[in-house]
PDB file of C-alpha atoms in Angstrom:
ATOM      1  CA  UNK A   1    -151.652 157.356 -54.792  1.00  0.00           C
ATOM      2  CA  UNK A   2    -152.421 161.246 -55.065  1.00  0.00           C
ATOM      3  CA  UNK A   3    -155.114 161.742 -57.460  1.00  0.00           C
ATOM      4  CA  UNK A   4    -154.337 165.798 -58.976  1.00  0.00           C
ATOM      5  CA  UNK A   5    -157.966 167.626 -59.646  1.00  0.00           C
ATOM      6  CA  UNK A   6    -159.142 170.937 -59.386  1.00  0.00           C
ATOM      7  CA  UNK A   7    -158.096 172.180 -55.952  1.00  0.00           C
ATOM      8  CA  UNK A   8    -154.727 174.031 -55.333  1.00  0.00           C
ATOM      9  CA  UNK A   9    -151.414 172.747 -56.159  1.00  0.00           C
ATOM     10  CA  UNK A  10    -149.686 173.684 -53.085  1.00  0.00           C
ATOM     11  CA  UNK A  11    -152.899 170.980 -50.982  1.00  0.00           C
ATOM     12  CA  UNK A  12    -151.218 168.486 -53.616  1.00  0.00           C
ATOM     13  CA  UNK A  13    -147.898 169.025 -52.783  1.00  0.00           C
ATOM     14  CA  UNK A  14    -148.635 168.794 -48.928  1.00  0.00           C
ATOM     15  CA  UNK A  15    -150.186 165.321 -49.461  1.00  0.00           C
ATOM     16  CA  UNK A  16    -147.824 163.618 -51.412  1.00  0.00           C
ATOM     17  CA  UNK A  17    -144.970 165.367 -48.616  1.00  0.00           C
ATOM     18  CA  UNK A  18    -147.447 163.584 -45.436  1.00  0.00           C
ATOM     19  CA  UNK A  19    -147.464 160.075 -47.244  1.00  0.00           C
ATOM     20  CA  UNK A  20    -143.636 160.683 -48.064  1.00  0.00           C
ATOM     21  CA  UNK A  21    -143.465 160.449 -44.307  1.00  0.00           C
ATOM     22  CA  UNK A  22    -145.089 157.377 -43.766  1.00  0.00           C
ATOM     23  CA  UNK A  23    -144.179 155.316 -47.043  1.00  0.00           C
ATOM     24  CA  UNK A  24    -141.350 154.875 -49.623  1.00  0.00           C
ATOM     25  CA  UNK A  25    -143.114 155.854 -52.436  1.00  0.00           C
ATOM     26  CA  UNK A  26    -145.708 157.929 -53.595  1.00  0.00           C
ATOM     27  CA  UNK A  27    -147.154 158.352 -57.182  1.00  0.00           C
ATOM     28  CA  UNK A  28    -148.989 161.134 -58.186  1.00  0.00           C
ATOM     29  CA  UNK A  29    -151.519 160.291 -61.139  1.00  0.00           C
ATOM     30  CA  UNK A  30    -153.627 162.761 -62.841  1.00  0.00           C
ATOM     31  CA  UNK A  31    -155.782 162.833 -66.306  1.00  0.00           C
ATOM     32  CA  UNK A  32    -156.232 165.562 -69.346  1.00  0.00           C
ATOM     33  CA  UNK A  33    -155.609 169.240 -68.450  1.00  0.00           C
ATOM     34  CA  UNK A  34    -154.383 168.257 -65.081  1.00  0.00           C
ATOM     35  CA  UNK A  35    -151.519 166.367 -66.421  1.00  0.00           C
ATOM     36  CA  UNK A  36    -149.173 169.854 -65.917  1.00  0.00           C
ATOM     37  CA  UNK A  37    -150.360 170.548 -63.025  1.00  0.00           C
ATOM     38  CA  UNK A  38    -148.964 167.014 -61.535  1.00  0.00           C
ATOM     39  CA  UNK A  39    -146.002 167.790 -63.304  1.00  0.00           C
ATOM     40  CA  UNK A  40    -145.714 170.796 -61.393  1.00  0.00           C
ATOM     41  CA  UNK A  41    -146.395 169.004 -57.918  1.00  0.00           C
ATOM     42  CA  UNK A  42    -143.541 166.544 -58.579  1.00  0.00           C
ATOM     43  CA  UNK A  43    -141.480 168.852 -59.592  1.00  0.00           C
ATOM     44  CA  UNK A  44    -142.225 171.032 -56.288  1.00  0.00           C
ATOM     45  CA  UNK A  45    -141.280 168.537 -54.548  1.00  0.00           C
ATOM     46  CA  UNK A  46    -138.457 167.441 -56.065  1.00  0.00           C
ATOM     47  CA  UNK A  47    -136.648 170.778 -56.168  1.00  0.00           C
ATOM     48  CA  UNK A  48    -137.661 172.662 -53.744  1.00  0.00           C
ATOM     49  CA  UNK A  49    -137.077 169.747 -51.408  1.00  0.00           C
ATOM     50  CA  UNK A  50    -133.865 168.949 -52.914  1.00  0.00           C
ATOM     51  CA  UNK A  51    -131.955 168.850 -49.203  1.00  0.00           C
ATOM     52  CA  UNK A  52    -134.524 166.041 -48.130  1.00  0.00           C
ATOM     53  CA  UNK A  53    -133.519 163.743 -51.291  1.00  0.00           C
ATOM     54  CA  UNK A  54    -137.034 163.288 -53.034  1.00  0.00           C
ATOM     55  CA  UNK A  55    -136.664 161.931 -56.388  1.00  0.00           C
ATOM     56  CA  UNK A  56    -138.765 161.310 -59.108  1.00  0.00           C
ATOM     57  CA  UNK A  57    -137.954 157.213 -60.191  1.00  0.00           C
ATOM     58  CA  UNK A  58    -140.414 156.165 -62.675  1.00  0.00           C
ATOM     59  CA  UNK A  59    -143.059 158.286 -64.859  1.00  0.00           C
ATOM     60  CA  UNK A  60    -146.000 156.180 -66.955  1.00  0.00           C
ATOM     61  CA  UNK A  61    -147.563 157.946 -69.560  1.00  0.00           C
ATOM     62  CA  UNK A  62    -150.759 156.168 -70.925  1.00  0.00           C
ATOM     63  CA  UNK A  63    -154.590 156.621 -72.144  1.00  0.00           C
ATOM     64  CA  UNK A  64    -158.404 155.849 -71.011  1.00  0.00           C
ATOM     65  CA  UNK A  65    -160.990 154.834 -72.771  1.00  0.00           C
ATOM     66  CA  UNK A  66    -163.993 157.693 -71.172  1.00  0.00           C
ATOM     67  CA  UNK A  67    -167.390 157.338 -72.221  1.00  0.00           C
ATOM     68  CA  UNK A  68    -168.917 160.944 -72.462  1.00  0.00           C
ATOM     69  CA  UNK A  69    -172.094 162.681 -71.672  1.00  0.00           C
ATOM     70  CA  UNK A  70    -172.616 162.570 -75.219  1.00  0.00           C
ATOM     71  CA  UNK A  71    -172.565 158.621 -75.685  1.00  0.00           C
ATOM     72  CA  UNK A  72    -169.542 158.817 -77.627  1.00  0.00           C
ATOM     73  CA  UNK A  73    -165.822 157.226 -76.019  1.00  0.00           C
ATOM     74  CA  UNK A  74    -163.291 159.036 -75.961  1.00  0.00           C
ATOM     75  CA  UNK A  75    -159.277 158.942 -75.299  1.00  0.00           C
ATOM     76  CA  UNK A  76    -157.994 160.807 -72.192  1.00  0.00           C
ATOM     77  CA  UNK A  77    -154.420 161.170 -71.881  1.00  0.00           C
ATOM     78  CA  UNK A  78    -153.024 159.670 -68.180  1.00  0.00           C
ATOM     79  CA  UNK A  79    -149.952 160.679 -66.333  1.00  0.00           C
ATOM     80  CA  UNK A  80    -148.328 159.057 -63.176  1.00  0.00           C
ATOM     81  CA  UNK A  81    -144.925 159.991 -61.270  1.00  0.00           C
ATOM     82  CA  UNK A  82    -143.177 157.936 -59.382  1.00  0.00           C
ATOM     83  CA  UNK A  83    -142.110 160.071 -56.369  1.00  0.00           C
ATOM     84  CA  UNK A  84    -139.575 157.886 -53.921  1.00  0.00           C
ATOM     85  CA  UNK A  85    -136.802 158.744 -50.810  1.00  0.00           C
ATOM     86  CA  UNK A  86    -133.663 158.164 -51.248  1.00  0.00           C
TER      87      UNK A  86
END
């Protein structure tokens, strides 16, 4: 599983591509604001890589209970995309 945060897309893109090469499946997961940017890896991957046959086979879409600095929970939206070989 490929956890998207804050660093570049493109270090994304190059992990999910290394444990393509060693597994069947990857899923990239990522929370809040960084939803689009995991959307962007998969879809990186998928079409730029289109000659390789990446495709994307199942995407969850889902919330978390957080618990703030505040004290008060709150609902963060959750992404993850399936990512598999054909």
């Amino acid at each position: 599983m490929i956890f998207v945060g804050t660093k570049p897309i493109m270090t994304y893109v190059t992990a999910t591509l290394t444990q393509l090469s060693n597994q069947s499946f990857v899923t990239i997961k990522a929370r809040g604001q960084r939803i689009t940017q995991a959307v962007d890896v998969s879809q990186m991957i998928v079409k730029r890589m289109n000659t390789v046959g990446y495709k994307i086979k199942d995407v969850r879409i889902s919330s978390d209970s957080l618990l703030s600095q505040d004290g008060k929970t709150r609902n963060v939206s959750t992404i993850e995309i399936d990512i598999t070989k054909e």
